[in-house]
Structure formats: C-alpha cells, structure tokens
Coordinates of C-alpha atoms in Angstrom, one line a residue:
X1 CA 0.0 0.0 0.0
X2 CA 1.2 3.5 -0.5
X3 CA 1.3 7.1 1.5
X4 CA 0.2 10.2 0.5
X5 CA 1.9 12.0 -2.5
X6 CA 2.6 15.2 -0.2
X7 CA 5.6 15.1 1.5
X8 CA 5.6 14.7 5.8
X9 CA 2.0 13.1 5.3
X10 CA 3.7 9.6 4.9
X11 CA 1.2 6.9 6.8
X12 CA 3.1 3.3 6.1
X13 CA 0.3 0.7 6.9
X14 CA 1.7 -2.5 5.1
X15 CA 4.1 -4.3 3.2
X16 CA 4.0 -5.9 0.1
X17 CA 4.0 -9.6 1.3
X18 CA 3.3 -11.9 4.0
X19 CA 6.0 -13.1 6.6
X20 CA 5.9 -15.8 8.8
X21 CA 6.0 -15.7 12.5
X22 CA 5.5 -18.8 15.8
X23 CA 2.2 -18.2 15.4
X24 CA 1.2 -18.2 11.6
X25 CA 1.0 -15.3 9.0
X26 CA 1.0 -12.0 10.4
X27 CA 1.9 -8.6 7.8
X28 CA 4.5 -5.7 9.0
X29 CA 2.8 -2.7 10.0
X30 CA 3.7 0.7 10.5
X31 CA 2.0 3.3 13.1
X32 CA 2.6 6.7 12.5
X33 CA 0.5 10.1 14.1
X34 CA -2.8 10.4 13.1
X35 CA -2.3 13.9 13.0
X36 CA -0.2 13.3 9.9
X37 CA -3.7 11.9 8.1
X38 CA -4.4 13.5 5.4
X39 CA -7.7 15.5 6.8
X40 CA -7.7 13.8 10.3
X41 CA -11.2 13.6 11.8
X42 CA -11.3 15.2 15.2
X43 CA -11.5 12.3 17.3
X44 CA -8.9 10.4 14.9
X45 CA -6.2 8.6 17.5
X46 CA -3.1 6.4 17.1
X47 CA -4.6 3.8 17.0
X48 CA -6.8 4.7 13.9
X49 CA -3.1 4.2 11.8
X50 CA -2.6 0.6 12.8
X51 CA -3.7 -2.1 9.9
X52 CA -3.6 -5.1 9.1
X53 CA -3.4 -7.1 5.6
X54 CA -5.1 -10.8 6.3
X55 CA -4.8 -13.2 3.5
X56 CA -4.6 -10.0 1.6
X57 CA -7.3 -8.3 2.2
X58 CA -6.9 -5.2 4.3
X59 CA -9.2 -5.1 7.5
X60 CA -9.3 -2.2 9.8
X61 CA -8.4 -2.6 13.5
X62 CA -10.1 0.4 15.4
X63 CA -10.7 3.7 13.1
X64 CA -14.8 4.4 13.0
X65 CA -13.3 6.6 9.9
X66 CA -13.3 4.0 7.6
X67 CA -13.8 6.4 4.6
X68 CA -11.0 8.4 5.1
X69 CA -9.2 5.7 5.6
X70 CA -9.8 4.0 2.4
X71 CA -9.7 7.6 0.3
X72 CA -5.9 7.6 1.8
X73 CA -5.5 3.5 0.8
X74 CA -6.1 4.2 -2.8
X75 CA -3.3 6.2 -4.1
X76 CA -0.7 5.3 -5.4
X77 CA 2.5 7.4 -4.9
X78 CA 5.7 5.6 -4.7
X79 CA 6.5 3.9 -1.3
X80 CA 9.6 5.9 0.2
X81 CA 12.1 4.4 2.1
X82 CA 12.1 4.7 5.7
X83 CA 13.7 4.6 9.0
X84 CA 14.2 1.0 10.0
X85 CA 15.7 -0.9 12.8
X86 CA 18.3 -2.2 10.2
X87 CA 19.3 1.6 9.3
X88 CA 19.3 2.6 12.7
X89 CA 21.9 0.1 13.8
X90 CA 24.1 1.0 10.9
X91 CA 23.8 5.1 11.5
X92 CA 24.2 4.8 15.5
X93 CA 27.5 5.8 16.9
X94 CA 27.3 5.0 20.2
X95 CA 25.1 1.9 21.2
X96 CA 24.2 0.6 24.4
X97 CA 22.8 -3.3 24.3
X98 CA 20.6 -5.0 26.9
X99 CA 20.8 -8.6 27.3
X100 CA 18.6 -9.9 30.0
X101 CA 19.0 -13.5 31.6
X102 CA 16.7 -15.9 30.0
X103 CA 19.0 -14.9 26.9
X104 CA 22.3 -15.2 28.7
X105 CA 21.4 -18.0 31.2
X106 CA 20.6 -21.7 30.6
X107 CA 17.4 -22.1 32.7
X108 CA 17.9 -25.9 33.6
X109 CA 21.4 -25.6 34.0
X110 CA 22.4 -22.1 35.2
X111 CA 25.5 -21.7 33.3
X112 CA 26.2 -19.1 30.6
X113 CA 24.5 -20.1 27.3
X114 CA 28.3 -20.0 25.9
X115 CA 27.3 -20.5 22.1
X116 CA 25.2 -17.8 22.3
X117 CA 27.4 -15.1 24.0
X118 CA 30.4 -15.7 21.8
X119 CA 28.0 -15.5 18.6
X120 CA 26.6 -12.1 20.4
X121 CA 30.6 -11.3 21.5
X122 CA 31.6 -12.2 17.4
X123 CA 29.1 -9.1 17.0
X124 CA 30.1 -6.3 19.6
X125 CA 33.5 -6.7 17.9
X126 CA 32.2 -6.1 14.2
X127 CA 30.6 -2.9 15.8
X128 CA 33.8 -2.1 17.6
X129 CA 36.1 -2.5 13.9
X130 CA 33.8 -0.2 12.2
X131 CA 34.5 2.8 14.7
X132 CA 31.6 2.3 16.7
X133 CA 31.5 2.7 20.4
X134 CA 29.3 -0.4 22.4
X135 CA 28.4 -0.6 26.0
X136 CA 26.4 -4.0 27.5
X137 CA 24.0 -4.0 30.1
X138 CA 24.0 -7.4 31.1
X139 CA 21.9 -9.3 33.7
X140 CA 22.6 -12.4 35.2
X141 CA 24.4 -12.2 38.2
X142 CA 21.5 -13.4 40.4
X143 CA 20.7 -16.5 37.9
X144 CA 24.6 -17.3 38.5
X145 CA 24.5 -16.9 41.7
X146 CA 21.5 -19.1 42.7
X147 CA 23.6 -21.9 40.5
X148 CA 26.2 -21.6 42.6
X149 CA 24.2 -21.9 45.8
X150 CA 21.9 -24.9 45.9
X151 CA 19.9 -23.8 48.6
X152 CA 18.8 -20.5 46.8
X153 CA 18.5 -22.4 43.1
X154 CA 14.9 -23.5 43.9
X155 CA 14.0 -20.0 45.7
X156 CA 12.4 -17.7 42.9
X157 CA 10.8 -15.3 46.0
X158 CA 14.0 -15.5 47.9
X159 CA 14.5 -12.7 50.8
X160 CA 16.2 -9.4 49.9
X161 CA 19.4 -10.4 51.5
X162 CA 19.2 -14.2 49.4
X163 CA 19.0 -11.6 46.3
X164 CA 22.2 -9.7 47.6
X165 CA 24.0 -12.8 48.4
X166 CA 22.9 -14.7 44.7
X167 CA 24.4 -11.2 43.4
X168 CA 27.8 -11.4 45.2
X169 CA 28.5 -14.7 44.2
X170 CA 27.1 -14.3 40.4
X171 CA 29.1 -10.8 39.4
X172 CA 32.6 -12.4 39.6
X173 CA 30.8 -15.6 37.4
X174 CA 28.7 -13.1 35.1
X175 CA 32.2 -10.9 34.6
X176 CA 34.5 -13.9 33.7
X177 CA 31.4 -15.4 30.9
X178 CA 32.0 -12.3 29.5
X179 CA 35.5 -11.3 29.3
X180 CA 36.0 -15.0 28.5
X181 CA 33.7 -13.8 25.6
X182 CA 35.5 -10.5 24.2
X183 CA 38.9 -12.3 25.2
X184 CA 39.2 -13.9 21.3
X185 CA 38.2 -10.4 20.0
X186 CA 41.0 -8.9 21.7
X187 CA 38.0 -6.5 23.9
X188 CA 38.5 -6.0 27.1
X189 CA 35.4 -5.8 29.2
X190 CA 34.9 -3.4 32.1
X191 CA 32.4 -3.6 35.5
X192 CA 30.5 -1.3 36.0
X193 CA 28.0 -1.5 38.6
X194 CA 25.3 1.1 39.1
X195 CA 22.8 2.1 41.7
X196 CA 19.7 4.1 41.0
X197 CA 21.0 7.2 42.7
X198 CA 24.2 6.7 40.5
X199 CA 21.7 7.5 37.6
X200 CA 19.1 10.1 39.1
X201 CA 21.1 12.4 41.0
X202 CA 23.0 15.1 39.3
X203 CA 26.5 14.4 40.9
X204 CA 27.0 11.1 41.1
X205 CA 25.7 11.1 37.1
X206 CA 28.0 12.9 36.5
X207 CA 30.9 10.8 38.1
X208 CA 29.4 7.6 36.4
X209 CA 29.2 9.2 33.1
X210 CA 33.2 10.0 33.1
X211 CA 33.9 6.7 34.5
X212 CA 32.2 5.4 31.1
X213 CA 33.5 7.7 29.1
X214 CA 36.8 7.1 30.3
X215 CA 36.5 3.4 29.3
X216 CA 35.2 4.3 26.1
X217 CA 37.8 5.8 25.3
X218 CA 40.5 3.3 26.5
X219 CA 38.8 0.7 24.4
X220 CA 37.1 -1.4 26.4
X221 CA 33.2 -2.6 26.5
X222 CA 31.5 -1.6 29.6
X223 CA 29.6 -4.3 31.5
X224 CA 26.6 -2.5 32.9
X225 CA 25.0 -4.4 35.5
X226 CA 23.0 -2.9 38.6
X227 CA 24.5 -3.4 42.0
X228 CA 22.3 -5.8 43.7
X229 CA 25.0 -6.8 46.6
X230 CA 24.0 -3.5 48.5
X231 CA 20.7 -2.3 47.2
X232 CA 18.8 -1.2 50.1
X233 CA 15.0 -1.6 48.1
X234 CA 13.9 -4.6 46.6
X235 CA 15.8 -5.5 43.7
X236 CA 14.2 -4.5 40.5
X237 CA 15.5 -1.5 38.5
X238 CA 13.0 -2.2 36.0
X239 CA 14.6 -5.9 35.8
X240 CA 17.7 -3.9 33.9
X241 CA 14.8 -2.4 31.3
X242 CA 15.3 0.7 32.8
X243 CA 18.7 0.8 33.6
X244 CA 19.6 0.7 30.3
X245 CA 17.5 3.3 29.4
X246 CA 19.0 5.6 32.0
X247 CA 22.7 4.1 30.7
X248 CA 22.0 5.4 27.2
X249 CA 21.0 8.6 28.5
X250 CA 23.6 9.2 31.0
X251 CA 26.2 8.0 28.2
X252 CA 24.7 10.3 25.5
X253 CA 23.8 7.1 23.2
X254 CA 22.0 7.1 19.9
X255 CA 20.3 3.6 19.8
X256 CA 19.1 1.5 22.6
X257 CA 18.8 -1.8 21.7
X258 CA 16.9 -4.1 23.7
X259 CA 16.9 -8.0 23.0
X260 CA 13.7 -9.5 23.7
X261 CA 12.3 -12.9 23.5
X262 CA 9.7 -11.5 20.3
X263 CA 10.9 -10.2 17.5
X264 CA 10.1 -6.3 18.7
X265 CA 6.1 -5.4 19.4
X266 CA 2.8 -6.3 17.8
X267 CA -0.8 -5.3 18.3
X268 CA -1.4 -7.9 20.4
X269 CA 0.6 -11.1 22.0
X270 CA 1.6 -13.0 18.3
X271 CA 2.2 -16.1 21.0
X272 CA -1.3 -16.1 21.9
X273 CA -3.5 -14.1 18.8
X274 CA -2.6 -15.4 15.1
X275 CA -3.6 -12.3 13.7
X276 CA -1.2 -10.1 15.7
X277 CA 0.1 -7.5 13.0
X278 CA 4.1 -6.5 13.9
X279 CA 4.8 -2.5 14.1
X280 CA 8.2 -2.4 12.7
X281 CA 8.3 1.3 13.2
X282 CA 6.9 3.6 16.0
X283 CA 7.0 7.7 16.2
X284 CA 4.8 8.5 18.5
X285 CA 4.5 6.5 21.8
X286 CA 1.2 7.1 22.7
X287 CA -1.1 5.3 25.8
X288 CA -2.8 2.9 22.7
X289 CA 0.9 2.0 22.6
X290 CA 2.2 1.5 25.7
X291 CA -1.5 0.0 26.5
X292 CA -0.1 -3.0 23.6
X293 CA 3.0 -4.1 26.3
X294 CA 2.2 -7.3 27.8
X295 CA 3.3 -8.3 31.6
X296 CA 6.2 -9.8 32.6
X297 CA 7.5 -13.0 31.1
X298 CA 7.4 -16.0 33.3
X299 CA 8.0 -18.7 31.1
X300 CA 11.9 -18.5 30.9
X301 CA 12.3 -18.7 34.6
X302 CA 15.2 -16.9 34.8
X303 CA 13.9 -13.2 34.3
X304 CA 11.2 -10.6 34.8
X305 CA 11.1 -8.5 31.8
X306 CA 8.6 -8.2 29.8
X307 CA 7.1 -5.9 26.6
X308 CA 5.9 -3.3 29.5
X309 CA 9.2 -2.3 30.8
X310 CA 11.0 -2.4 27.3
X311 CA 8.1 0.0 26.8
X312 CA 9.1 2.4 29.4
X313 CA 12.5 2.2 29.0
X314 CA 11.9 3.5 25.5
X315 CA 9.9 6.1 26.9
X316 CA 13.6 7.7 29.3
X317 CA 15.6 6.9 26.1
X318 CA 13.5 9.1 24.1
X319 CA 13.4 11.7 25.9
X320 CA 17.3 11.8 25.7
X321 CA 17.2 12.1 22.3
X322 CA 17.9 8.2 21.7
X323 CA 16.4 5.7 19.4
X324 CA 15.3 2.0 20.8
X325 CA 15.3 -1.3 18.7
X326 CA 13.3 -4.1 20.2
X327 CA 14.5 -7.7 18.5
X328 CA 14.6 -11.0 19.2
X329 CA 18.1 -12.2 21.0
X330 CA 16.8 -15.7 20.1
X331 CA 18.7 -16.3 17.5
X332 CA 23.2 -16.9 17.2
X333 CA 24.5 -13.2 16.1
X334 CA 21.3 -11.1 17.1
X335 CA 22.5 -7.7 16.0
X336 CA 24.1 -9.0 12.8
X337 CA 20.8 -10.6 12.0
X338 CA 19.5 -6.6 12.6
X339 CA 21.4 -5.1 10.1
X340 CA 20.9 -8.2 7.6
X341 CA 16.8 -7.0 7.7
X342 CA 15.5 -9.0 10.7
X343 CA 12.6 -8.3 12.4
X344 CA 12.5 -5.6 14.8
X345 CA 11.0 -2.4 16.1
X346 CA 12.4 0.5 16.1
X347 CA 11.2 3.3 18.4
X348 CA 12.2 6.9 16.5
X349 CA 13.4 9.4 18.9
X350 CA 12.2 13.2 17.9
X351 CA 15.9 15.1 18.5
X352 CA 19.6 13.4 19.0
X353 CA 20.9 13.0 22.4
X354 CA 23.2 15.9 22.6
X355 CA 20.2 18.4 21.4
X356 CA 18.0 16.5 24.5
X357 CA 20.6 16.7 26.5
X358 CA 21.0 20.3 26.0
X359 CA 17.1 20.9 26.2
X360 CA 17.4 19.3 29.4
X361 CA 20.1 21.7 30.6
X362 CA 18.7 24.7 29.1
X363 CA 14.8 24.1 30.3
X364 CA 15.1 21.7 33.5
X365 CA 17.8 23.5 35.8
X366 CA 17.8 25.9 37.9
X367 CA 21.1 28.0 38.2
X368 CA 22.4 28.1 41.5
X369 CA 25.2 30.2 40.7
X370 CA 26.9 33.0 38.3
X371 CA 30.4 32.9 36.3
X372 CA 31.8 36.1 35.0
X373 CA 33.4 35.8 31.8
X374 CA 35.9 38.1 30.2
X375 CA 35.5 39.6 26.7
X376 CA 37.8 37.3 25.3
X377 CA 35.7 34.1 26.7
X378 CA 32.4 35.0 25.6
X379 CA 34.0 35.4 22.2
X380 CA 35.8 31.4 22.3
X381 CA 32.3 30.2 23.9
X382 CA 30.4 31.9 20.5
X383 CA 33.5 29.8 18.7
X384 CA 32.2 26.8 20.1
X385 CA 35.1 26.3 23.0
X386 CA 34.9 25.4 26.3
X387 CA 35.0 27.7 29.4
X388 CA 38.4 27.3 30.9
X389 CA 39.5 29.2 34.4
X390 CA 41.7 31.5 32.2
X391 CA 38.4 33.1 31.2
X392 CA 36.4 33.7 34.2
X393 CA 36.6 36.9 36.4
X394 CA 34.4 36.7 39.2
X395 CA 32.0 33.5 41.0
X396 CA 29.3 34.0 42.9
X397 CA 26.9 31.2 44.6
X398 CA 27.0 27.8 46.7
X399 CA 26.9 25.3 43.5
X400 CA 28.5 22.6 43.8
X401 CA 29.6 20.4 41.5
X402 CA 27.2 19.6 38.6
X403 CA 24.7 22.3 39.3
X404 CA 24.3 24.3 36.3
X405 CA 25.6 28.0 36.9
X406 CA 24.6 31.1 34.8
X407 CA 27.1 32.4 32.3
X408 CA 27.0 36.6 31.9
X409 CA 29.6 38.9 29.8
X410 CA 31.8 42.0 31.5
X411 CA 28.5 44.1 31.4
X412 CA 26.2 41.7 33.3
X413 CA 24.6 40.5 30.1
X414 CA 23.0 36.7 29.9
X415 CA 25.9 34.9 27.6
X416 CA 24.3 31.1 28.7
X417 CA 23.8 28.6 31.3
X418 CA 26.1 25.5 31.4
X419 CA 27.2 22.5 34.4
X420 CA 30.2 23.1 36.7
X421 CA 33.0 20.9 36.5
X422 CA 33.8 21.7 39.8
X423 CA 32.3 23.4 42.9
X424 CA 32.2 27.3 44.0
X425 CA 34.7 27.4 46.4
X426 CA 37.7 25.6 43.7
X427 CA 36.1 27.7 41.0
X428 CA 36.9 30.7 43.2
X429 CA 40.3 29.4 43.6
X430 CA 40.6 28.8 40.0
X431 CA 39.2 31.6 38.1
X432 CA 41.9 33.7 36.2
X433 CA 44.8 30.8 36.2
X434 CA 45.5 28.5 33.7
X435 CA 44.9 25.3 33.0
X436 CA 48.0 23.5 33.8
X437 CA 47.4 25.4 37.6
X438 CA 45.1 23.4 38.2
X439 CA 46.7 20.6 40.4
X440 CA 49.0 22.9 41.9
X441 CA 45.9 25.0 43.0
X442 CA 43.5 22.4 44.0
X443 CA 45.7 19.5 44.9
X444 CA 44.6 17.0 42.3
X445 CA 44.3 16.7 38.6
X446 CA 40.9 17.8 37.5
X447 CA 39.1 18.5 34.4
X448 CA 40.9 20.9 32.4
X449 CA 37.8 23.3 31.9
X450 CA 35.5 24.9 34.5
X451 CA 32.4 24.1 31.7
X452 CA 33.0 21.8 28.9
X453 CA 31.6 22.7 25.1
X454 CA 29.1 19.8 25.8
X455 CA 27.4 20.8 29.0
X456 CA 26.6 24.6 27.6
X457 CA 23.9 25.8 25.9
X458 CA 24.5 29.6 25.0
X459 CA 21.5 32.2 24.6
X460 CA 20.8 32.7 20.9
X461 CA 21.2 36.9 21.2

C-alpha cells in the first residue's frame, strides 16, 4: 500500500507480502501520528493508523473513519524508504545493548549459554572494527548466583538479603562469561556496577558518566550491571529495562537496543492471537501504545522483563534524544541478523541526544550560581570552545559540582547557562589561572575546563 503523494504526510500501513511468525502469517505494520492523516477527523487517535493485511485483504483494526481511511488507501505514490531498525543500527554511533538472563542463562542448567554469548561477543566486535562505540548492560548475576548456591537455586521469591548474596557470588561468574567472551576479539570488558542514585542524581551522574566515558575511550566494553549486593529496596530497577535506558542517557547514546524474546512489538501477544500485526516502526509512543506491552514473562524462569518495561524504557531513552530497537536475542549473532533485515522495532526518537541533552540543561535546571566571563571568553564560547579558568573573572553562589551555573559577559549581560566541572569554592580558587594550575591550586588533577563545550547551551542573542 502506499502514503500520500505530499511530503511529511507519509502513513506506512503494510508491506507488500506476508512473513511468517511462531504463530502463523501476520503482515508488518507501520504506526505513525494520526495527525499526519491526510484530513484527520477530530476524534482520529493512534490507533486509527494501525492495519492489518489478512490473506490479503486489508481489514481495519479500530478507526470508526473508515472512509478516510480507504480515500488515503487508494493512491498510489511511490512507497519511500524509511527509517528501519536495520538503518538505525548502521547510523548509530554510540550503542548501548541490553541482554537480560533468560538470553544469557541456561534455565535448567544455570550456566552461561556460551554458544550464544560468543556468537553475540563475534558481533560487539564487528561494531567495535567499524569505529563504533558499544556498552552492555548485562543481567545475570542473580541466575549465577543461585547456581552456585543450591539452597537458593529452587527459591524464585528469595528474601532481599538471598538476592544480595545470589548477586555477590554471580558478578565475579557473570564478569568472567563475558570477558572470556570478548577475550578472542582482543576486547577487554569493564564492570560497572550502578545504583539508582548513581543515575538520578545530578553528581554522582556525573561521576558515572566519566567513568564510562573514560572506558570508552581506552577501548574497552562496559559491563553494565545494577548493584544488587548493596541495594537497600527490593531489587528491581526495572529488571535492567530501565537501567539501560537511564545508561543510554547518562552516556549520551543514539540507539538502545533491547533483546527480547519476540521479535520487537505487535498489536497484540503473536504467541497467543494469530492475527497479531508487527509495528516495525513507531514515532509517537502514545497510551494505545504502551497499553499494547504485555506483563512480565514468566515462562523463561530466569527473568522478569517483559514488553511493558521495554516500553518504558523507550519512553527515558526518548526523551534523551535516543532511538530504541526491540528484536529477538533468540537467534546466534542477534545484532548481525538486525542489520541483515531482521525483524524488529524501532522506536524513533524526535531530536539526537546531545540536542535532549541540551534541552534538558537549558529548560530543566535551575542555576544556582553565576560565572563572569571576560570579553575574550564570551568570544571562544560563541566559537564553540569550552570555558576554561583562564576566562572567568568573578564567582558567585553555593553550586556545587554539577549544578548548572549562569554564564554573563563584563557588562552583566545573559551569555548562557552551562554544568560546573567543579564546585564554587575551587572555581573561586581557579578563576583567572591557567589550565596546567590546576593541580597545583586544587591538589589534584581535574578537568581541564571549569564548563565543557558539551554541558553549555548559550542564549541565541
């Protein structure tokens, strides 16, 4: 079927064939805004863009509008080429994967599916040889951990503290599977454990985002994993869902993908309804979208996601500016079978993370304190440099580090708003000196800037 001639009024509802799924015959569908109907009827929703082809016949799903709908069926403009979970992998640049542990664990054994993570290790390092950067959020440390200690193996609703212990034991496991993995490649892989404060307050973000960065740029693949041994709340982070949403925001990503046991989402449960039509690309994630997530998978035994939470964890990624592919990990090589055209959805983000990012600095903080800047800095910030001591005449506040500071020229004139490398009292200290003071000054080797380029946004005037 084909879109509208006009340009930006593109409404994908089909493909031109049949595919096979577990379940029987079910078409590709895309959903796009109703809004971008040609003529939308007032009470027009999300869901009024979602089709299905049936032993190819079309039948509509939910739209009352049946004769605008069929109006926009008949022409016949060329079908362009769009986004796709396959293009997306190839464009990204910086890609955070989430395995969870009914993919990485044997359920009846306990053990590392080994086949499997070398096939998926083969992968990371094909991304790594073509200039990409890759960070893994891995579960599996609990499932590890319960193998190792046969009292707990049997215990799905173990206490908190059986959690904490399962986790001890299963890092040092989960950590070896995977360097023993990467080893071949030549990789190196990297723990990091996080916490949920380490993601949601300002500071401490901060510190894990240059600890990642920082191994990023040494090479090596960061293990993301949260740190059950001394969570104080029951542990679920949004069974690792979430955490690697806030990962690929707090590391500036472009494409979250998450591997699922379904081949990304469909109108309904294709397991359980044979006429379950895929959406291989959403733009808008509306409540008829979210309301399509199913609850948590059981069946695997080893996990808790389930289509909800990869949901919601599309939901934080968006909102930093970064797209999310949900595939099947089923398969030996699941991102090369991706690019090669494999099912999957693809959840389009509206802006790139550093413009979110930005938004986020510009519209969500408060500034807690003012930096003077010379003439000679406000001219380098215009040229798209960073703020370095060197540059700054005067501080005034309590920020500490992190907290986003106002920016004004000589004559008290709004220049920007941008995130302190480092508190009020060492900016004091710093402001004026030069760069390679800054040890001598503070005592230790710091960033080199007082704002870097990235964590700015300057007023357009």
């Amino acid at each position: 079927m084909t879109p509208a001639a006009k340009p930006n009024r593109a409404l994908w509802v089909c493909t031109p064939a049949l595919r096979k799924n577990s379940s029987g015959t079910a078409p590709t569908a895309v959903i796009m805004p109703a809004a971008r109907l040609p003529r939308p009827p007032a009470a027009m929703g999300e869901m009024d863009s979602i089709m299905r082809l049936h032993c190819g016949a079309m039948r509509q799903e939910t739209s009352p509008n049946r004769g605008v709908i069929e109006s926009f069926m008949s022409q016949r403009a060329a079908l362009p080429v769009g986004p796709n979970a396959a293009s997306a992998l190839g464009a990204a640049r910086r890609v955070v994967v989430k395995i969870g542990s009914s993919l990485l664990i044997d359920a009846a054994t306990r053990q590392p599916t080994r086949d499997w993570l070398a096939a998926v290790a083969s992968d990371l390092a094909a991304l790594k040889a073509e200039g990409r950067e890759v960070i893994v959020v891995s579960s599996g440390s609990i499932a590890l951990g319960r193998g190792r200690l046969p009292q707990l193996a049997s215990r799905l609703g173990a206490r908190l503290e059986d959690k904490q212990a399962a986790a001890s034991v299963g890092q040092s496991l989960l950590m070896a599977a995977w360097s023993g993995a990467l080893d071949p490649h030549g990789l190196i892989a990297g723990q990091v454990l996080l916490t949920r404060d380490d993601t949601e307050r300002r500071r401490r973000w901060l510190n894990a985002r240059a600890t990642v960065e920082a191994l990023l740029t040494h090479g090596v693949i960061p293990i993301v994993n949260e740190n059950d041994t001394v969570a104080t709340e029951e542990i679920r982070y949004g069974d690792n869902d979430r955490l690697a949403a806030r990962t690929a925001q707090l590391a500036r990503a472009d494409l979250l993908v998450l591997l699922s046991d379904v081949d990304g989402l469909y109108t309904a449960d294709p397991r359980r309804d044979p006429t379950a039509a895929h959406l291989p690309l959403i733009e808008t994630l509306s409540p008829d979208i979210l309301a399509m997530g199913g609850g948590a998978n059981a069946e695997a035994g080893v996990g808790t996601g389930g289509m909800a939470t990869k949901l919601a964890a599309a939901q934080i990624a968006r909102s930093a500016g970064c797209a999310t592919i949900i595939a099947s990990g089923q398969t030996l090589s699941p991102l090369s079978a991706i690019r090669d055209g494999a099912r999957a959805t693809l959840i389009a983000a509206p802006d790139g993370p550093m413009a979110a990012y930005k938004q986020w600095i510009a519209g969500s903080l408060s500034p807690t304190g003012t930096l003077t800047l010379d003439a000679g800095a406000v001219t380098a910030l215009k040229a798209g440099k960073s703020l370095l001591p060197a540059g700054v005449t005067a501080v005034s506040g309590g920020f500490e580090k992190g907290d986003c500071v106002r920016l004004i020229d000589p004559n008290g004139r709004a220049v920007g708003v941008g995130l302190a490398a480092y508190a009020a009292d060492e900016a004091a200290r710093l402001r004026g000196r030069r760069s390679d003071e800054i040890e001598t000054l503070l005592g230790y080797r710091g960033a080199s800037v007082l704002i870097h380029r990235d964590d700015m946004v300057l007023d357009d005037r």
